[in-house]
PDB file of C-alpha atoms in Angstrom:
ATOM      1  CA  UNK K  15      74.097  64.318 100.024  1.00 49.00           C
ATOM      2  CA  UNK K  16      77.675  63.188  99.424  1.00 47.00           C
ATOM      3  CA  UNK K  17      79.850  64.654  96.678  1.00 46.00           C
ATOM      4  CA  UNK K  18      79.316  62.917  93.346  1.00 45.00           C
ATOM      5  CA  UNK K  19      75.994  61.365  94.413  1.00 52.00           C
ATOM      6  CA  UNK K  20      72.809  61.930  92.395  1.00 55.00           C
ATOM      7  CA  UNK K  21      70.278  63.891  94.527  1.00 64.00           C
ATOM      8  CA  UNK K  22      67.497  61.727  95.940  1.00 79.00           C
ATOM      9  CA  UNK K  23      64.355  63.834  96.344  1.00 84.00           C
ATOM     10  CA  UNK K  24      62.390  61.016  97.989  1.00 85.00           C
ATOM     11  CA  UNK K  25      65.082  60.776 100.660  1.00 87.00           C
ATOM     12  CA  UNK K  26      65.017  64.558 101.110  1.00 88.00           C
ATOM     13  CA  UNK K  27      61.309  64.349 102.044  1.00 90.00           C
ATOM     14  CA  UNK K  28      62.302  62.265 105.067  1.00 88.00           C
ATOM     15  CA  UNK K  29      64.735  64.925 106.330  1.00 87.00           C
ATOM     16  CA  UNK K  30      64.088  67.175 109.323  1.00 84.00           C
ATOM     17  CA  UNK K  31      62.778  70.720 109.178  1.00 85.00           C
ATOM     18  CA  UNK K  32      66.295  72.105 109.544  1.00 86.00           C
ATOM     19  CA  UNK K  33      67.203  70.779 106.091  1.00 87.00           C
ATOM     20  CA  UNK K  34      63.991  72.171 104.598  1.00 91.00           C
ATOM     21  CA  UNK K  35      64.578  75.598 106.080  1.00 89.00           C
ATOM     22  CA  UNK K  36      68.107  75.571 104.664  1.00 88.00           C
ATOM     23  CA  UNK K  37      66.863  75.030 101.112  1.00 91.00           C
ATOM     24  CA  UNK K  38      63.975  77.445 101.600  1.00 91.00           C
ATOM     25  CA  UNK K  39      66.622  80.110 102.193  1.00 90.00           C
ATOM     26  CA  UNK K  40      68.453  78.956  99.045  1.00 91.00           C
ATOM     27  CA  UNK K  41      65.447  79.116  96.703  1.00 93.00           C
ATOM     28  CA  UNK K  42      66.607  82.426  95.211  1.00 93.00           C
ATOM     29  CA  UNK K  43      70.075  80.937  94.701  1.00 92.00           C
ATOM     30  CA  UNK K  44      68.520  78.108  92.665  1.00 92.00           C
ATOM     31  CA  UNK K  45      66.597  80.596  90.507  1.00 92.00           C
ATOM     32  CA  UNK K  46      69.754  82.640  89.916  1.00 91.00           C
ATOM     33  CA  UNK K  47      71.744  79.551  88.979  1.00 90.00           C
ATOM     34  CA  UNK K  48      69.192  78.334  86.426  1.00 88.00           C
ATOM     35  CA  UNK K  49      68.885  81.858  84.991  1.00 88.00           C
ATOM     36  CA  UNK K  50      72.622  81.969  84.327  1.00 87.00           C
ATOM     37  CA  UNK K  51      73.108  78.297  83.372  1.00 83.00           C
ATOM     38  CA  UNK K  52      70.375  77.987  80.723  1.00 82.00           C
ATOM     39  CA  UNK K  53      70.100  80.459  77.847  1.00 81.00           C
ATOM     40  CA  UNK K  54      66.315  80.031  77.611  1.00 81.00           C
ATOM     41  CA  UNK K  55      65.942  80.778  81.368  1.00 86.00           C
ATOM     42  CA  UNK K  56      67.584  84.220  81.342  1.00 87.00           C
ATOM     43  CA  UNK K  57      64.395  85.956  82.508  1.00 90.00           C
ATOM     44  CA  UNK K  58      63.419  83.291  85.068  1.00 92.00           C
ATOM     45  CA  UNK K  59      64.246  85.569  88.012  1.00 93.00           C
ATOM     46  CA  UNK K  60      61.850  88.299  86.857  1.00 94.00           C
ATOM     47  CA  UNK K  61      59.196  85.695  85.962  1.00 95.00           C
ATOM     48  CA  UNK K  62      59.446  84.128  89.422  1.00 95.00           C
ATOM     49  CA  UNK K  63      59.003  87.486  91.164  1.00 95.00           C
ATOM     50  CA  UNK K  64      56.079  88.296  88.868  1.00 96.00           C
ATOM     51  CA  UNK K  65      54.413  84.921  89.585  1.00 96.00           C
ATOM     52  CA  UNK K  66      54.830  85.028  93.369  1.00 94.00           C
ATOM     53  CA  UNK K  67      54.255  88.729  94.025  1.00 93.00           C
ATOM     54  CA  UNK K  68      52.714  90.769  91.208  1.00 95.00           C
ATOM     55  CA  UNK K  69      50.294  88.388  89.495  1.00 95.00           C
ATOM     56  CA  UNK K  70      48.305  87.288  92.600  1.00 93.00           C
ATOM     57  CA  UNK K  71      47.705  90.930  93.599  1.00 94.00           C
ATOM     58  CA  UNK K  72      46.754  91.863  90.051  1.00 94.00           C
ATOM     59  CA  UNK K  73      44.268  89.001  89.633  1.00 94.00           C
ATOM     60  CA  UNK K  74      42.707  89.451  93.073  1.00 90.00           C
ATOM     61  CA  UNK K  75      42.195  93.172  92.376  1.00 92.00           C
ATOM     62  CA  UNK K  76      39.806  92.158  89.570  1.00 91.00           C
ATOM     63  CA  UNK K  77      37.410  90.368  91.920  1.00 88.00           C
ATOM     64  CA  UNK K  78      35.200  93.465  92.068  1.00 85.00           C
ATOM     65  CA  UNK K  79      34.991  93.797  88.268  1.00 84.00           C
ATOM     66  CA  UNK K  80      32.035  92.545  86.260  1.00 86.00           C
ATOM     67  CA  UNK K  81      34.053  89.553  85.042  1.00 87.00           C
ATOM     68  CA  UNK K  82      35.500  88.729  88.453  1.00 89.00           C
ATOM     69  CA  UNK K  83      39.066  87.490  88.925  1.00 92.00           C
ATOM     70  CA  UNK K  84      40.534  86.411  85.565  1.00 94.00           C
ATOM     71  CA  UNK K  85      43.666  86.223  83.438  1.00 95.00           C
ATOM     72  CA  UNK K  86      44.369  88.066  80.209  1.00 95.00           C
ATOM     73  CA  UNK K  87      46.077  86.546  77.176  1.00 95.00           C
ATOM     74  CA  UNK K  88      49.534  88.020  77.782  1.00 95.00           C
ATOM     75  CA  UNK K  89      49.375  86.829  81.406  1.00 96.00           C
ATOM     76  CA  UNK K  90      48.446  83.282  80.367  1.00 96.00           C
ATOM     77  CA  UNK K  91      51.347  83.151  77.886  1.00 96.00           C
ATOM     78  CA  UNK K  92      53.752  84.556  80.478  1.00 95.00           C
ATOM     79  CA  UNK K  93      52.582  82.085  83.129  1.00 96.00           C
ATOM     80  CA  UNK K  94      52.933  79.188  80.669  1.00 95.00           C
ATOM     81  CA  UNK K  95      56.466  80.340  79.892  1.00 94.00           C
ATOM     82  CA  UNK K  96      57.276  80.373  83.618  1.00 94.00           C
ATOM     83  CA  UNK K  97      55.963  76.828  84.124  1.00 93.00           C
ATOM     84  CA  UNK K  98      57.899  75.486  81.132  1.00 92.00           C
ATOM     85  CA  UNK K  99      61.140  77.092  82.273  1.00 91.00           C
ATOM     86  CA  UNK K 100      60.806  75.559  85.736  1.00 90.00           C
ATOM     87  CA  UNK K 101      59.926  72.106  84.390  1.00 86.00           C
ATOM     88  CA  UNK K 102      60.605  70.882  80.832  1.00 81.00           C
ATOM     89  CA  UNK K 103      60.680  73.594  78.191  1.00 81.00           C
ATOM     90  CA  UNK K 104      58.620  72.784  75.095  1.00 84.00           C
ATOM     91  CA  UNK K 105      58.302  75.682  72.691  1.00 85.00           C
ATOM     92  CA  UNK K 106      55.303  74.164  70.886  1.00 90.00           C
ATOM     93  CA  UNK K 107      53.238  74.359  74.110  1.00 90.00           C
ATOM     94  CA  UNK K 108      54.066  78.051  74.424  1.00 91.00           C
ATOM     95  CA  UNK K 109      52.971  78.581  70.821  1.00 92.00           C
ATOM     96  CA  UNK K 110      49.705  76.754  71.483  1.00 93.00           C
ATOM     97  CA  UNK K 111      48.984  78.901  74.541  1.00 94.00           C
ATOM     98  CA  UNK K 112      49.497  82.027  72.427  1.00 94.00           C
ATOM     99  CA  UNK K 113      46.865  80.824  69.923  1.00 95.00           C
ATOM    100  CA  UNK K 114      43.998  81.140  72.446  1.00 96.00           C
ATOM    101  CA  UNK K 115      41.714  84.138  71.925  1.00 95.00           C
ATOM    102  CA  UNK K 116      41.602  86.871  74.552  1.00 95.00           C
ATOM    103  CA  UNK K 117      37.844  86.579  75.143  1.00 94.00           C
ATOM    104  CA  UNK K 118      38.006  82.807  75.602  1.00 96.00           C
ATOM    105  CA  UNK K 119      40.884  83.090  78.100  1.00 96.00           C
ATOM    106  CA  UNK K 120      39.080  85.738  80.161  1.00 95.00           C
ATOM    107  CA  UNK K 121      35.825  83.752  80.270  1.00 95.00           C
ATOM    108  CA  UNK K 122      37.351  80.357  81.117  1.00 96.00           C
ATOM    109  CA  UNK K 123      39.809  81.639  83.739  1.00 96.00           C
ATOM    110  CA  UNK K 124      37.018  83.685  85.324  1.00 95.00           C
ATOM    111  CA  UNK K 125      34.796  80.597  85.628  1.00 95.00           C
ATOM    112  CA  UNK K 126      37.693  78.464  86.901  1.00 95.00           C
ATOM    113  CA  UNK K 127      38.669  81.019  89.559  1.00 94.00           C
ATOM    114  CA  UNK K 128      35.016  81.258  90.658  1.00 93.00           C
ATOM    115  CA  UNK K 129      35.070  77.502  91.393  1.00 92.00           C
ATOM    116  CA  UNK K 130      37.957  77.670  93.874  1.00 92.00           C
ATOM    117  CA  UNK K 131      38.098  81.293  95.076  1.00 86.00           C
ATOM    118  CA  UNK K 132      36.517  80.346  98.399  1.00 84.00           C
ATOM    119  CA  UNK K 133      37.615  78.925 101.764  1.00 83.00           C
ATOM    120  CA  UNK K 134      38.314  75.165 101.551  1.00 83.00           C
ATOM    121  CA  UNK K 135      37.144  74.403  97.993  1.00 85.00           C
ATOM    122  CA  UNK K 136      35.819  70.863  97.597  1.00 87.00           C
ATOM    123  CA  UNK K 137      37.356  68.203  95.346  1.00 87.00           C
ATOM    124  CA  UNK K 138      34.474  68.728  92.940  1.00 90.00           C
ATOM    125  CA  UNK K 139      35.196  72.462  92.769  1.00 91.00           C
ATOM    126  CA  UNK K 140      38.893  71.812  92.072  1.00 91.00           C
ATOM    127  CA  UNK K 141      38.043  69.163  89.487  1.00 91.00           C
ATOM    128  CA  UNK K 142      35.639  71.523  87.698  1.00 92.00           C
ATOM    129  CA  UNK K 143      38.264  74.276  87.658  1.00 93.00           C
ATOM    130  CA  UNK K 144      40.831  71.952  86.061  1.00 93.00           C
ATOM    131  CA  UNK K 145      38.310  70.716  83.487  1.00 92.00           C
ATOM    132  CA  UNK K 146      37.565  74.310  82.467  1.00 95.00           C
ATOM    133  CA  UNK K 147      41.188  75.379  82.132  1.00 95.00           C
ATOM    134  CA  UNK K 148      42.250  72.333  80.144  1.00 93.00           C
ATOM    135  CA  UNK K 149      39.845  73.406  77.392  1.00 94.00           C
ATOM    136  CA  UNK K 150      42.468  76.017  76.487  1.00 95.00           C
ATOM    137  CA  UNK K 151      45.151  75.092  73.973  1.00 94.00           C
ATOM    138  CA  UNK K 152      48.546  74.350  75.502  1.00 92.00           C
ATOM    139  CA  UNK K 153      47.138  74.172  79.042  1.00 93.00           C
ATOM    140  CA  UNK K 154      47.699  70.858  80.811  1.00 90.00           C
ATOM    141  CA  UNK K 155      47.699  69.790  84.434  1.00 90.00           C
ATOM    142  CA  UNK K 156      50.879  71.686  85.381  1.00 91.00           C
ATOM    143  CA  UNK K 157      49.908  74.991  83.753  1.00 94.00           C
ATOM    144  CA  UNK K 158      46.365  74.644  85.149  1.00 94.00           C
ATOM    145  CA  UNK K 159      47.707  74.179  88.676  1.00 94.00           C
ATOM    146  CA  UNK K 160      49.938  77.247  88.242  1.00 95.00           C
ATOM    147  CA  UNK K 161      46.923  79.306  87.115  1.00 96.00           C
ATOM    148  CA  UNK K 162      44.758  78.189  90.040  1.00 95.00           C
ATOM    149  CA  UNK K 163      47.570  78.719  92.565  1.00 94.00           C
ATOM    150  CA  UNK K 164      47.352  82.442  91.825  1.00 94.00           C
ATOM    151  CA  UNK K 165      44.094  82.748  93.795  1.00 93.00           C
ATOM    152  CA  UNK K 166      44.145  79.734  96.129  1.00 90.00           C
ATOM    153  CA  UNK K 167      46.813  78.218  98.382  1.00 88.00           C
ATOM    154  CA  UNK K 168      44.718  75.038  98.380  1.00 87.00           C
ATOM    155  CA  UNK K 169      45.639  74.386  94.740  1.00 92.00           C
ATOM    156  CA  UNK K 170      49.418  74.789  94.396  1.00 92.00           C
ATOM    157  CA  UNK K 171      51.497  74.587  91.257  1.00 94.00           C
ATOM    158  CA  UNK K 172      53.071  71.113  91.276  1.00 92.00           C
ATOM    159  CA  UNK K 173      56.101  70.342  89.115  1.00 87.00           C
ATOM    160  CA  UNK K 174      57.000  67.061  87.482  1.00 83.00           C
ATOM    161  CA  UNK K 175      59.675  66.261  90.089  1.00 84.00           C
ATOM    162  CA  UNK K 176      56.922  65.651  92.672  1.00 89.00           C
ATOM    163  CA  UNK K 177      54.914  63.450  90.306  1.00 85.00           C
ATOM    164  CA  UNK K 178      58.070  61.455  89.646  1.00 83.00           C
ATOM    165  CA  UNK K 179      58.677  60.515  93.292  1.00 82.00           C
ATOM    166  CA  UNK K 180      54.987  60.014  94.142  1.00 83.00           C
ATOM    167  CA  UNK K 181      54.329  57.610  91.260  1.00 76.00           C
ATOM    168  CA  UNK K 182      57.874  56.397  90.555  1.00 68.00           C
ATOM    169  CA  UNK K 183      57.250  56.817  86.836  1.00 55.00           C
ATOM    170  CA  UNK K 184      59.029  58.549  84.013  1.00 51.00           C
ATOM    171  CA  UNK K 185      57.885  62.041  83.024  1.00 47.00           C
ATOM    172  CA  UNK K 186      56.599  60.799  79.669  1.00 45.00           C
ATOM    173  CA  UNK K 187      54.432  58.198  81.420  1.00 46.00           C
ATOM    174  CA  UNK K 188      53.009  60.870  83.729  1.00 46.00           C
ATOM    175  CA  UNK K 189      52.173  63.239  80.851  1.00 48.00           C
ATOM    176  CA  UNK K 190      50.425  60.383  78.999  1.00 45.00           C
ATOM    177  CA  UNK K 191      48.369  59.333  82.025  1.00 46.00           C
ATOM    178  CA  UNK K 192      44.603  59.325  81.469  1.00 49.00           C
ATOM    179  CA  UNK K 193      43.957  60.185  85.113  1.00 66.00           C
ATOM    180  CA  UNK K 194      45.979  63.390  85.376  1.00 74.00           C
ATOM    181  CA  UNK K 195      43.625  64.996  87.872  1.00 82.00           C
ATOM    182  CA  UNK K 196      43.702  61.919  90.114  1.00 85.00           C
ATOM    183  CA  UNK K 197      47.507  61.986  89.873  1.00 86.00           C
ATOM    184  CA  UNK K 198      47.484  65.671  90.844  1.00 89.00           C
ATOM    185  CA  UNK K 199      45.288  64.991  93.881  1.00 89.00           C
ATOM    186  CA  UNK K 200      47.647  62.253  95.068  1.00 90.00           C
ATOM    187  CA  UNK K 201      50.691  64.517  94.587  1.00 91.00           C
ATOM    188  CA  UNK K 202      48.877  67.313  96.430  1.00 92.00           C
ATOM    189  CA  UNK K 203      48.155  64.952  99.340  1.00 92.00           C
ATOM    190  CA  UNK K 204      51.849  64.065  99.436  1.00 92.00           C
ATOM    191  CA  UNK K 205      52.824  67.760  99.706  1.00 93.00           C
ATOM    192  CA  UNK K 206      50.110  68.461 102.285  1.00 93.00           C
ATOM    193  CA  UNK K 207      51.401  65.657 104.500  1.00 93.00           C
ATOM    194  CA  UNK K 208      54.871  67.191 104.447  1.00 92.00           C
ATOM    195  CA  UNK K 209      53.664  70.752 105.077  1.00 92.00           C
ATOM    196  CA  UNK K 210      51.501  69.543 107.990  1.00 92.00           C
ATOM    197  CA  UNK K 211      54.471  67.692 109.485  1.00 91.00           C
ATOM    198  CA  UNK K 212      56.687  70.764 109.188  1.00 91.00           C
ATOM    199  CA  UNK K 213      54.036  73.013 110.748  1.00 88.00           C
ATOM    200  CA  UNK K 214      53.810  70.689 113.759  1.00 85.00           C
ATOM    201  CA  UNK K 215      57.510  71.219 114.438  1.00 78.00           C
ATOM    202  CA  UNK K 216      57.955  73.896 117.082  1.00 57.00           C
ATOM    203  CA  UNK K 217      61.704  74.445 116.719  1.00 59.00           C
ATOM    204  CA  UNK K 218      63.063  77.980 116.966  1.00 46.00           C
ATOM    205  CA  UNK K 219      64.658  77.795 113.512  1.00 55.00           C
ATOM    206  CA  UNK K 220      61.191  78.115 111.961  1.00 60.00           C
ATOM    207  CA  UNK K 221      61.001  81.690 113.215  1.00 60.00           C
ATOM    208  CA  UNK K 222      61.539  84.578 110.787  1.00 56.00           C
ATOM    209  CA  UNK K 223      63.800  87.500 111.664  1.00 52.00           C
ATOM    210  CA  UNK K 224      60.639  89.536 112.310  1.00 57.00           C
ATOM    211  CA  UNK K 225      59.639  87.082 115.058  1.00 61.00           C
ATOM    212  CA  UNK K 226      56.758  85.497 113.120  1.00 70.00           C
ATOM    213  CA  UNK K 227      56.683  81.754 112.560  1.00 77.00           C
ATOM    214  CA  UNK K 228      57.103  80.314 109.058  1.00 83.00           C
ATOM    215  CA  UNK K 229      53.868  78.742 107.843  1.00 87.00           C
ATOM    216  CA  UNK K 230      54.539  75.818 105.537  1.00 91.00           C
ATOM    217  CA  UNK K 231      52.162  75.290 102.619  1.00 92.00           C
ATOM    218  CA  UNK K 232      52.162  72.678  99.833  1.00 93.00           C
ATOM    219  CA  UNK K 233      53.362  75.403  97.447  1.00 93.00           C
ATOM    220  CA  UNK K 234      56.296  76.248  99.720  1.00 93.00           C
ATOM    221  CA  UNK K 235      57.211  72.561  99.947  1.00 93.00           C
ATOM    222  CA  UNK K 236      57.092  72.305  96.147  1.00 94.00           C
ATOM    223  CA  UNK K 237      59.434  75.303  95.778  1.00 94.00           C
ATOM    224  CA  UNK K 238      61.898  73.927  98.346  1.00 93.00           C
ATOM    225  CA  UNK K 239      61.932  70.487  96.692  1.00 93.00           C
ATOM    226  CA  UNK K 240      62.644  72.140  93.327  1.00 93.00           C
ATOM    227  CA  UNK K 241      65.458  74.241  94.856  1.00 93.00           C
ATOM    228  CA  UNK K 242      66.975  71.120  96.429  1.00 91.00           C
ATOM    229  CA  UNK K 243      67.155  69.404  93.028  1.00 90.00           C
ATOM    230  CA  UNK K 244      68.541  72.413  91.133  1.00 90.00           C
ATOM    231  CA  UNK K 245      71.269  73.208  93.684  1.00 89.00           C
ATOM    232  CA  UNK K 246      72.354  69.601  94.104  1.00 86.00           C
ATOM    233  CA  UNK K 247      72.407  68.926  90.359  1.00 81.00           C
ATOM    234  CA  UNK K 248      74.574  72.034  89.998  1.00 78.00           C
ATOM    235  CA  UNK K 249      76.951  70.788  92.695  1.00 70.00           C
ATOM    236  CA  UNK K 250      77.001  67.323  91.108  1.00 62.00           C
ATOM    237  CA  UNK K 251      77.941  68.851  87.742  1.00 64.00           C
ATOM    238  CA  UNK K 252      80.747  70.841  89.399  1.00 57.00           C
ATOM    239  CA  UNK K 253      82.011  67.716  91.180  1.00 44.00           C
ATOM    240  CA  UNK K 254      82.076  65.735  87.927  1.00 49.00           C
ATOM    241  CA  UNK K 255      83.766  68.606  86.063  1.00 42.00           C
ATOM    242  CA  UNK K 256      86.533  69.057  88.622  1.00 43.00           C
ATOM    243  CA  UNK K 257      87.009  65.304  88.924  1.00 47.00           C
ATOM    244  CA  UNK K 258      87.262  65.031  85.156  1.00 46.00           C
ATOM    245  CA  UNK K 259      89.626  68.007  84.999  1.00 45.00           C
ATOM    246  CA  UNK K 260      91.743  66.515  87.775  1.00 44.00           C
ATOM    247  CA  UNK K 261      91.888  63.174  85.971  1.00 47.00           C
ATOM    248  CA  UNK K 262      92.972  64.887  82.755  1.00 48.00           C
ATOM    249  CA  UNK K 263      95.637  66.805  84.633  1.00 46.00           C
ATOM    250  CA  UNK K 264      96.898  63.655  86.340  1.00 45.00           C
ATOM    251  CA  UNK K 265      96.978  61.812  83.024  1.00 50.00           C
ATOM    252  CA  UNK K 266      98.792  64.693  81.362  1.00 50.00           C
ATOM    253  CA  UNK K 267     101.384  64.800  84.150  1.00 51.00           C
ATOM    254  CA  UNK K 268     101.904  61.038  83.839  1.00 56.00           C
ATOM    255  CA  UNK K 269     102.417  61.350  80.073  1.00 58.00           C
ATOM    256  CA  UNK K 270     104.955  64.133  80.622  1.00 58.00           C
ATOM    257  CA  UNK K 271     106.797  61.973  83.154  1.00 57.00           C
ATOM    258  CA  UNK K 272     106.834  59.012  80.746  1.00 61.00           C
ATOM    259  CA  UNK K 273     108.159  61.198  77.924  1.00 61.00           C
ATOM    260  CA  UNK K 274     110.860  62.562  80.212  1.00 58.00           C
ATOM    261  CA  UNK K 275     111.967  59.053  81.157  1.00 65.00           C
ATOM    262  CA  UNK K 276     112.082  57.973  77.493  1.00 69.00           C
ATOM    263  CA  UNK K 277     114.149  61.023  76.541  1.00 68.00           C
ATOM    264  CA  UNK K 278     116.491  60.379  79.470  1.00 68.00           C
ATOM    265  CA  UNK K 279     117.020  56.762  78.440  1.00 73.00           C
ATOM    266  CA  UNK K 280     117.721  57.819  74.847  1.00 74.00           C
ATOM    267  CA  UNK K 281     120.242  60.377  76.074  1.00 72.00           C
ATOM    268  CA  UNK K 282     122.031  57.711  78.147  1.00 72.00           C
ATOM    269  CA  UNK K 283     122.154  55.341  75.184  1.00 76.00           C
ATOM    270  CA  UNK K 284     123.563  58.039  72.900  1.00 74.00           C
ATOM    271  CA  UNK K 285     126.246  58.899  75.437  1.00 73.00           C
ATOM    272  CA  UNK K 286     127.244  55.246  75.647  1.00 74.00           C
ATOM    273  CA  UNK K 287     127.423  55.010  71.880  1.00 74.00           C
ATOM    274  CA  UNK K 288     129.632  58.084  71.700  1.00 67.00           C
ATOM    275  CA  UNK K 289     131.945  56.677  74.367  1.00 64.00           C
ATOM    276  CA  UNK K 290     132.102  53.345  72.568  1.00 65.00           C
ATOM    277  CA  UNK K 291     132.919  55.077  69.294  1.00 62.00           C
ATOM    278  CA  UNK K 292     135.602  57.162  71.025  1.00 60.00           C
ATOM    279  CA  UNK K 293     137.046  54.034  72.629  1.00 59.00           C
ATOM    280  CA  UNK K 294     137.217  52.290  69.295  1.00 48.00           C
ATOM    281  CA  UNK K 295     138.980  55.239  67.661  1.00 44.00           C
ATOM    282  CA  UNK K 296     141.504  55.430  70.481  1.00 44.00           C
ATOM    283  CA  UNK K 297     142.136  51.656  70.242  1.00 42.00           C
ATOM    284  CA  UNK K 298     142.748  51.872  66.470  1.00 41.00           C
ATOM    285  CA  UNK K 299     145.243  54.736  66.922  1.00 39.00           C
ATOM    286  CA  UNK K 300     147.252  52.688  69.371  1.00 39.00           C
TER     287      UNK K 300
END
């Protein structure tokens, strides 16, 4: 992307694996930037680590319990907060999520996880899981996908930036869609196509330092796409700021030069007047 150009995510999806690997390595940088740039995202770094590392292990450890894998109320609220901070923050949704009762959350998330916590869940299983979760207050398609992604790589959390390029619609139109699940399935297919294409690439730059090959998943593609947008929007803002600052400086220097020229002309005129006056006085004396 050139300096000063708005990032084009659709174009980024056509780029080679080398570009994708570059932004995969910069995902943490994007999280750090958003954490420092937005006051309401101060804890995004800790939330991201919790979502990717701690929560999946915690939920999967409950598989042997009587209730099976499930979420608790504080975990649902925390996960909703994470989703909102990575997409569009709406405080009323967070308040709604906090209104759900503990028992209801445990029961519904347990039933939803049971639908997809298996190898290759069917479309019906995924659809049933979404239908269950969206019975909870404040839980829509994005939060539901984040919940289900905790136990299954087949159901990743998909942000609004992917929906935007898949459907070429505004975010408000996507959120008002009556076929949210169908929209999710289409967006998921879009991410799967990209992850499959990246996995078919056998270049050496897909090797980790440990010697193991990077396995691309739809969730990893979603994270990289998000990082691409955040980093490039940051760079675009910097470019505009420095350009604007440079323009102000140039304008200020021009004004100073104009003032200097005006003062110089006035000084010349005054000197001429003084000489003329002196000449007149000398003439009168003679």
